[in-house]
Amino acid sequence: MTRLSKSLRASAAVLMTLAFATAAYAGDLRMATTTSTDNSGLLKVLLPKFEAATGVHVQVIAVGTGKAVKLGESGDVDVVLVHARSLEDAFVASGGGIDRRDVMYNDFILVGPAADPAHLRGQKDVIRGMEAIAKADAKFISRGDNSGTDVMEKAYWKMANIDPKGQPWYVSAGLGMGEVLNMAAQMNAYTLSDRATYGAYRAKTGLDIVLAGDPRMFNPYGIIAVNPKKYPSTNYADATKLIQWITSPAGQQAIADFKVNGEQVFFPDYGKAAPGSK
């Protein structure tokens, strides 16, 4: 066999290997989810259990909820796991998402420097807390990324009749939760966080929880499959497997067992369907 023919056969073998690898990669389940499920470490616990149970590999894209839903709306992922109910309902109503299920919940918290310049510590009313931050001209770092946390923060400012945009004390970062917590620590600032990501970053930031417990800070998460009738190439079969597993007793127990520094930070919701989600 000539050196040229050997080279051609070797090249063909490489191309075949790449083709098989690409096909396998293309068959992965593509999930867009929030930075909170990723930054907290939850996915590192859940997904290996799901993959072991089903053999389905999950390709994760961790972004803010708004971006995650847009990836679903464009058919660029197969399933979304997010936490902004208004955006989730709009996605389902548009026909882009189906089979929505409640998965879990935790809560939002206001965190800030130990000195607490706006004197929030001990308060329970998040709207009064936002008012106090504005009145004190205390530095506040916003996600500014249309994430679930950002959507909720903007709702609190609206309820407080405050427009913080352009104020010297207000910084819109356009970053994920972990990065914003680090930024708040560096700038002695307040921010709104989900409890899980704060727990994972608490030691490195030194930020304190200064306000929590308002019922308006409830933070539910939902999972939604991308509609295969709208996007026929979507991996709906494996999306369904993930939805079924994460809302099954095994998946829900895995959520309940997950802890950050010994504290439970997500609470299972046992996968109830939202009205009109089909």
mmCIF file of C-alpha atoms in Angstrom:
data_model
loop_
_atom_site.group_PDB
_atom_site.id
_atom_site.type_symbol
_atom_site.label_atom_id
_atom_site.label_comp_id
_atom_site.label_asym_id
_atom_site.label_seq_id
_atom_site.Cartn_x
_atom_site.Cartn_y
_atom_site.Cartn_z
ATOM 1 C CA MET A 1 0.000 0.000 0.000
ATOM 2 C CA THR A 2 1.395 3.395 -0.959
ATOM 3 C CA ARG A 3 2.062 6.106 1.546
ATOM 4 C CA LEU A 4 -0.607 8.238 -0.183
ATOM 5 C CA SER A 5 -3.306 5.556 0.077
ATOM 6 C CA LYS A 6 -2.448 5.010 3.747
ATOM 7 C CA SER A 7 -2.806 8.735 4.311
ATOM 8 C CA LEU A 8 -6.159 8.806 2.518
ATOM 9 C CA ARG A 9 -7.464 5.848 4.570
ATOM 10 C CA ALA A 10 -6.292 7.494 7.783
ATOM 11 C CA SER A 11 -8.019 10.747 6.806
ATOM 12 C CA ALA A 12 -11.204 8.842 5.993
ATOM 13 C CA ALA A 13 -11.104 7.134 9.403
ATOM 14 C CA VAL A 14 -10.686 10.488 11.146
ATOM 15 C CA LEU A 15 -13.601 11.938 9.194
ATOM 16 C CA MET A 16 -15.801 8.950 10.079
ATOM 17 C CA THR A 17 -14.889 9.292 13.766
ATOM 18 C CA LEU A 18 -15.705 13.000 13.677
ATOM 19 C CA ALA A 19 -19.002 12.268 11.945
ATOM 20 C CA PHE A 20 -19.997 9.754 14.602
ATOM 21 C CA ALA A 21 -18.915 12.121 17.385
ATOM 22 C CA THR A 22 -20.851 14.980 15.822
ATOM 23 C CA ALA A 23 -23.940 12.793 15.486
ATOM 24 C CA ALA A 24 -23.691 11.750 19.122
ATOM 25 C CA TYR A 25 -23.193 15.365 20.198
ATOM 26 C CA ALA A 26 -26.129 16.481 18.074
ATOM 27 C CA GLY A 27 -28.270 13.904 19.866
ATOM 28 C CA ASP A 28 -27.609 15.387 23.297
ATOM 29 C CA LEU A 29 -30.455 17.015 25.158
ATOM 30 C CA ARG A 30 -29.907 20.767 25.022
ATOM 31 C CA MET A 31 -31.136 22.523 28.147
ATOM 32 C CA ALA A 32 -31.159 26.287 28.697
ATOM 33 C CA THR A 33 -31.330 27.117 32.374
ATOM 34 C CA THR A 34 -30.632 29.881 34.846
ATOM 35 C CA THR A 35 -27.280 30.763 36.328
ATOM 36 C CA SER A 36 -28.719 29.988 39.769
ATOM 37 C CA THR A 37 -29.122 26.270 39.061
ATOM 38 C CA ASP A 38 -25.589 26.213 37.691
ATOM 39 C CA ASN A 39 -23.774 28.556 40.118
ATOM 40 C CA SER A 40 -25.323 26.869 43.157
ATOM 41 C CA GLY A 41 -23.938 23.470 42.136
ATOM 42 C CA LEU A 42 -27.389 21.866 41.828
ATOM 43 C CA LEU A 43 -26.900 20.683 38.240
ATOM 44 C CA LYS A 44 -23.654 18.944 39.141
ATOM 45 C CA VAL A 45 -25.711 16.765 41.484
ATOM 46 C CA LEU A 46 -28.922 16.318 39.480
ATOM 47 C CA LEU A 47 -27.682 15.703 35.952
ATOM 48 C CA PRO A 48 -25.345 12.766 36.662
ATOM 49 C CA LYS A 49 -28.261 11.019 38.409
ATOM 50 C CA PHE A 50 -30.543 11.692 35.426
ATOM 51 C CA GLU A 51 -27.915 10.552 32.940
ATOM 52 C CA ALA A 52 -27.273 7.363 34.921
ATOM 53 C CA ALA A 53 -30.997 6.601 35.015
ATOM 54 C CA THR A 54 -31.715 7.299 31.344
ATOM 55 C CA GLY A 55 -28.461 7.297 29.390
ATOM 56 C CA VAL A 56 -29.309 10.779 28.083
ATOM 57 C CA HIS A 57 -26.491 13.328 28.138
ATOM 58 C CA VAL A 58 -27.492 16.919 28.865
ATOM 59 C CA GLN A 59 -25.752 19.857 27.254
ATOM 60 C CA VAL A 60 -26.265 22.857 29.584
ATOM 61 C CA ILE A 61 -26.485 26.499 28.559
ATOM 62 C CA ALA A 62 -26.610 28.599 31.745
ATOM 63 C CA VAL A 63 -27.902 32.136 31.158
ATOM 64 C CA GLY A 64 -30.528 34.437 32.609
ATOM 65 C CA THR A 65 -34.147 33.278 32.378
ATOM 66 C CA GLY A 66 -34.965 35.815 29.654
ATOM 67 C CA LYS A 67 -32.159 34.526 27.433
ATOM 68 C CA ALA A 68 -33.019 30.912 28.264
ATOM 69 C CA VAL A 69 -36.619 31.417 27.161
ATOM 70 C CA LYS A 70 -35.474 33.160 23.975
ATOM 71 C CA LEU A 71 -33.304 30.142 23.164
ATOM 72 C CA GLY A 72 -36.449 28.038 23.532
ATOM 73 C CA GLU A 73 -38.485 30.448 21.421
ATOM 74 C CA SER A 74 -35.958 30.177 18.593
ATOM 75 C CA GLY A 75 -35.779 26.378 18.800
ATOM 76 C CA ASP A 76 -32.088 26.437 19.715
ATOM 77 C CA VAL A 77 -32.612 24.217 22.778
ATOM 78 C CA ASP A 78 -34.930 21.335 23.618
ATOM 79 C CA VAL A 79 -35.988 22.210 27.163
ATOM 80 C CA VAL A 80 -35.757 25.163 29.563
ATOM 81 C CA LEU A 81 -35.535 25.183 33.368
ATOM 82 C CA VAL A 82 -36.191 28.731 34.569
ATOM 83 C CA HIS A 83 -37.747 30.936 37.248
ATOM 84 C CA ALA A 84 -39.834 33.828 35.943
ATOM 85 C CA ARG A 85 -43.460 32.771 35.747
ATOM 86 C CA SER A 86 -44.608 35.662 33.563
ATOM 87 C CA LEU A 87 -41.989 34.801 30.918
ATOM 88 C CA GLU A 88 -42.748 31.080 31.219
ATOM 89 C CA ASP A 89 -46.479 31.619 30.727
ATOM 90 C CA ALA A 90 -45.857 33.839 27.697
ATOM 91 C CA PHE A 91 -43.598 31.156 26.186
ATOM 92 C CA VAL A 92 -46.310 28.517 26.620
ATOM 93 C CA ALA A 93 -49.082 30.851 25.392
ATOM 94 C CA SER A 94 -47.103 31.587 22.219
ATOM 95 C CA GLY A 95 -47.067 27.881 21.357
ATOM 96 C CA GLY A 96 -43.285 27.684 21.682
ATOM 97 C CA GLY A 97 -43.299 25.726 24.926
ATOM 98 C CA ILE A 98 -45.394 22.801 26.148
ATOM 99 C CA ASP A 99 -45.674 20.406 29.079
ATOM 100 C CA ARG A 100 -44.694 22.958 31.734
ATOM 101 C CA ARG A 101 -44.271 21.513 35.222
ATOM 102 C CA ASP A 102 -43.491 23.052 38.579
ATOM 103 C CA VAL A 103 -40.157 21.655 39.762
ATOM 104 C CA MET A 104 -38.988 23.388 42.939
ATOM 105 C CA TYR A 105 -38.868 26.689 44.766
ATOM 106 C CA ASN A 106 -36.761 28.781 47.088
ATOM 107 C CA ASP A 107 -36.778 32.507 47.806
ATOM 108 C CA PHE A 108 -35.140 35.760 46.880
ATOM 109 C CA ILE A 109 -33.131 37.650 49.489
ATOM 110 C CA LEU A 110 -31.627 41.106 49.750
ATOM 111 C CA VAL A 111 -27.960 40.891 50.651
ATOM 112 C CA GLY A 112 -25.473 43.602 51.438
ATOM 113 C CA PRO A 113 -22.435 44.715 53.421
ATOM 114 C CA ALA A 114 -22.227 43.989 57.137
ATOM 115 C CA ALA A 115 -22.392 47.741 57.869
ATOM 116 C CA ASP A 116 -25.901 47.806 56.307
ATOM 117 C CA PRO A 117 -25.924 51.559 55.470
ATOM 118 C CA ALA A 118 -29.637 51.515 54.504
ATOM 119 C CA HIS A 119 -30.555 49.828 57.827
ATOM 120 C CA LEU A 120 -32.461 46.931 56.262
ATOM 121 C CA ARG A 121 -31.522 44.261 58.786
ATOM 122 C CA GLY A 122 -34.574 42.895 60.558
ATOM 123 C CA GLN A 123 -37.093 44.268 58.064
ATOM 124 C CA LYS A 124 -39.565 41.912 56.365
ATOM 125 C CA ASP A 125 -41.121 44.214 53.714
ATOM 126 C CA VAL A 126 -39.096 44.065 50.501
ATOM 127 C CA ILE A 127 -40.754 47.168 49.027
ATOM 128 C CA ARG A 128 -39.859 49.266 52.061
ATOM 129 C CA GLY A 129 -36.399 47.810 51.816
ATOM 130 C CA MET A 130 -36.026 49.037 48.247
ATOM 131 C CA GLU A 131 -37.327 52.446 49.312
ATOM 132 C CA ALA A 132 -34.751 52.568 52.125
ATOM 133 C CA ILE A 133 -31.909 51.756 49.710
ATOM 134 C CA ALA A 134 -32.967 54.582 47.380
ATOM 135 C CA LYS A 135 -33.464 57.053 50.237
ATOM 136 C CA ALA A 136 -29.990 56.286 51.615
ATOM 137 C CA ASP A 137 -28.369 56.505 48.153
ATOM 138 C CA ALA A 138 -26.842 53.127 49.041
ATOM 139 C CA LYS A 139 -25.016 51.364 46.231
ATOM 140 C CA PHE A 140 -27.143 48.674 44.539
ATOM 141 C CA ILE A 141 -25.941 46.226 41.883
ATOM 142 C CA SER A 142 -28.613 44.974 39.477
ATOM 143 C CA ARG A 143 -28.296 41.849 37.336
ATOM 144 C CA GLY A 144 -29.570 43.910 34.397
ATOM 145 C CA ASP A 145 -29.819 40.800 32.222
ATOM 146 C CA ASN A 146 -33.566 40.040 32.044
ATOM 147 C CA SER A 147 -33.022 37.012 34.270
ATOM 148 C CA GLY A 148 -35.705 35.807 36.663
ATOM 149 C CA THR A 149 -33.951 37.702 39.448
ATOM 150 C CA ASP A 150 -33.742 40.837 37.317
ATOM 151 C CA VAL A 151 -37.436 40.630 36.388
ATOM 152 C CA MET A 152 -38.368 40.348 40.060
ATOM 153 C CA GLU A 153 -36.067 43.196 41.097
ATOM 154 C CA LYS A 154 -37.619 45.487 38.481
ATOM 155 C CA ALA A 155 -41.084 44.548 39.781
ATOM 156 C CA TYR A 156 -40.055 45.570 43.313
ATOM 157 C CA TRP A 157 -38.826 48.971 42.137
ATOM 158 C CA LYS A 158 -42.085 49.466 40.247
ATOM 159 C CA MET A 159 -44.137 48.581 43.337
ATOM 160 C CA ALA A 160 -42.046 51.105 45.275
ATOM 161 C CA ASN A 161 -42.724 53.770 42.581
ATOM 162 C CA ILE A 162 -38.988 54.237 42.095
ATOM 163 C CA ASP A 163 -37.122 54.413 38.775
ATOM 164 C CA PRO A 164 -33.487 53.670 39.680
ATOM 165 C CA LYS A 165 -32.096 53.954 36.148
ATOM 166 C CA GLY A 166 -29.532 56.715 35.855
ATOM 167 C CA GLN A 167 -29.165 57.127 39.606
ATOM 168 C CA PRO A 168 -25.519 57.329 40.730
ATOM 169 C CA TRP A 169 -26.091 54.631 43.367
ATOM 170 C CA TYR A 170 -27.580 52.119 40.896
ATOM 171 C CA VAL A 171 -25.376 49.887 38.729
ATOM 172 C CA SER A 172 -26.816 47.654 36.001
ATOM 173 C CA ALA A 173 -24.186 44.966 35.535
ATOM 174 C CA GLY A 174 -25.589 42.724 32.783
ATOM 175 C CA LEU A 175 -23.959 39.743 34.518
ATOM 176 C CA GLY A 176 -24.852 36.421 36.118
ATOM 177 C CA MET A 177 -25.721 36.060 39.779
ATOM 178 C CA GLY A 178 -22.336 34.842 40.969
ATOM 179 C CA GLU A 179 -20.527 37.697 39.234
ATOM 180 C CA VAL A 180 -22.991 40.239 40.644
ATOM 181 C CA LEU A 181 -22.487 38.917 44.182
ATOM 182 C CA ASN A 182 -18.726 39.314 43.762
ATOM 183 C CA MET A 183 -19.247 42.811 42.403
ATOM 184 C CA ALA A 184 -21.531 43.756 45.309
ATOM 185 C CA ALA A 185 -18.889 42.565 47.762
ATOM 186 C CA GLN A 186 -16.178 44.622 46.059
ATOM 187 C CA MET A 187 -18.339 47.757 46.021
ATOM 188 C CA ASN A 188 -19.942 47.374 49.494
ATOM 189 C CA ALA A 189 -23.293 47.259 47.747
ATOM 190 C CA TYR A 190 -26.686 45.611 48.058
ATOM 191 C CA THR A 191 -28.165 43.222 45.537
ATOM 192 C CA LEU A 192 -31.118 40.889 45.114
ATOM 193 C CA SER A 193 -30.106 37.222 44.980
ATOM 194 C CA ASP A 194 -31.670 33.813 44.953
ATOM 195 C CA ARG A 195 -30.835 32.027 48.183
ATOM 196 C CA ALA A 196 -29.043 29.104 46.533
ATOM 197 C CA THR A 197 -26.427 31.124 44.651
ATOM 198 C CA TYR A 198 -25.859 33.357 47.670
ATOM 199 C CA GLY A 199 -25.211 30.243 49.761
ATOM 200 C CA ALA A 200 -22.562 29.066 47.308
ATOM 201 C CA TYR A 201 -20.856 32.497 47.276
ATOM 202 C CA ARG A 202 -21.387 33.587 50.890
ATOM 203 C CA ALA A 203 -17.939 32.632 52.161
ATOM 204 C CA LYS A 204 -16.042 34.342 49.346
ATOM 205 C CA THR A 205 -18.135 37.551 49.364
ATOM 206 C CA GLY A 206 -18.779 38.131 53.056
ATOM 207 C CA LEU A 207 -22.176 39.625 52.218
ATOM 208 C CA ASP A 208 -24.964 39.346 54.795
ATOM 209 C CA ILE A 209 -28.634 38.530 54.312
ATOM 210 C CA VAL A 210 -30.249 41.783 55.381
ATOM 211 C CA LEU A 211 -33.869 41.229 54.318
ATOM 212 C CA ALA A 212 -35.806 38.018 53.702
ATOM 213 C CA GLY A 213 -39.136 36.413 54.426
ATOM 214 C CA ASP A 214 -41.552 38.615 52.483
ATOM 215 C CA PRO A 215 -44.075 36.342 50.678
ATOM 216 C CA ARG A 216 -43.434 38.437 47.565
ATOM 217 C CA MET A 217 -39.913 36.995 47.510
ATOM 218 C CA PHE A 218 -41.174 33.484 46.722
ATOM 219 C CA ASN A 219 -39.139 32.057 43.816
ATOM 220 C CA PRO A 220 -40.662 29.084 41.916
ATOM 221 C CA TYR A 221 -38.887 27.192 39.124
ATOM 222 C CA GLY A 222 -40.549 25.520 36.143
ATOM 223 C CA ILE A 223 -39.414 23.195 33.371
ATOM 224 C CA ILE A 224 -40.823 23.479 29.831
ATOM 225 C CA ALA A 225 -40.267 21.412 26.685
ATOM 226 C CA VAL A 226 -39.848 23.180 23.359
ATOM 227 C CA ASN A 227 -42.814 22.392 21.135
ATOM 228 C CA PRO A 228 -41.838 19.804 18.472
ATOM 229 C CA LYS A 229 -44.792 20.864 16.304
ATOM 230 C CA LYS A 230 -43.161 24.263 15.968
ATOM 231 C CA TYR A 231 -39.596 22.927 15.813
ATOM 232 C CA PRO A 232 -39.666 19.372 14.395
ATOM 233 C CA SER A 233 -35.926 18.879 14.898
ATOM 234 C CA THR A 234 -36.150 19.398 18.655
ATOM 235 C CA ASN A 235 -35.229 16.462 20.894
ATOM 236 C CA TYR A 236 -38.680 16.202 22.442
ATOM 237 C CA ALA A 237 -38.348 12.542 23.457
ATOM 238 C CA ASP A 238 -35.392 13.240 25.758
ATOM 239 C CA ALA A 239 -36.896 16.525 26.961
ATOM 240 C CA THR A 240 -39.894 14.485 28.110
ATOM 241 C CA LYS A 241 -37.581 12.046 29.896
ATOM 242 C CA LEU A 242 -35.965 14.907 31.803
ATOM 243 C CA ILE A 243 -39.334 16.455 32.724
ATOM 244 C CA GLN A 244 -40.605 13.100 33.942
ATOM 245 C CA TRP A 245 -37.441 12.326 35.908
ATOM 246 C CA ILE A 246 -37.024 15.715 37.585
ATOM 247 C CA THR A 247 -40.650 15.648 38.759
ATOM 248 C CA SER A 248 -40.504 11.980 39.800
ATOM 249 C CA PRO A 249 -39.907 10.893 43.429
ATOM 250 C CA ALA A 250 -36.249 10.198 42.551
ATOM 251 C CA GLY A 251 -35.666 13.605 41.000
ATOM 252 C CA GLN A 252 -37.559 15.457 43.690
ATOM 253 C CA GLN A 253 -35.656 13.636 46.430
ATOM 254 C CA ALA A 254 -32.368 14.591 44.760
ATOM 255 C CA ILE A 255 -33.455 18.238 44.886
ATOM 256 C CA ALA A 256 -34.436 17.941 48.546
ATOM 257 C CA ASP A 257 -31.115 16.279 49.417
ATOM 258 C CA PHE A 258 -29.005 18.990 47.771
ATOM 259 C CA LYS A 259 -27.443 21.334 50.313
ATOM 260 C CA VAL A 260 -25.049 24.262 50.245
ATOM 261 C CA ASN A 261 -22.872 24.467 53.352
ATOM 262 C CA GLY A 262 -25.300 22.129 55.093
ATOM 263 C CA GLU A 263 -28.387 24.211 54.252
ATOM 264 C CA GLN A 264 -31.233 23.108 51.991
ATOM 265 C CA VAL A 265 -31.609 25.796 49.332
ATOM 266 C CA PHE A 266 -34.148 24.287 46.909
ATOM 267 C CA PHE A 267 -37.451 22.688 47.897
ATOM 268 C CA PRO A 268 -39.203 20.137 45.647
ATOM 269 C CA ASP A 269 -42.606 20.960 44.208
ATOM 270 C CA TYR A 270 -43.594 17.523 42.841
ATOM 271 C CA GLY A 271 -44.244 18.510 39.245
ATOM 272 C CA LYS A 272 -47.792 19.825 39.114
ATOM 273 C CA ALA A 273 -48.877 20.916 35.647
ATOM 274 C CA ALA A 274 -49.764 24.549 35.138
ATOM 275 C CA PRO A 275 -53.330 25.138 33.864
ATOM 276 C CA GLY A 276 -53.388 25.344 30.108
ATOM 277 C CA SER A 277 -49.804 24.163 29.730
ATOM 278 C CA LYS A 278 -50.586 21.529 27.109
#
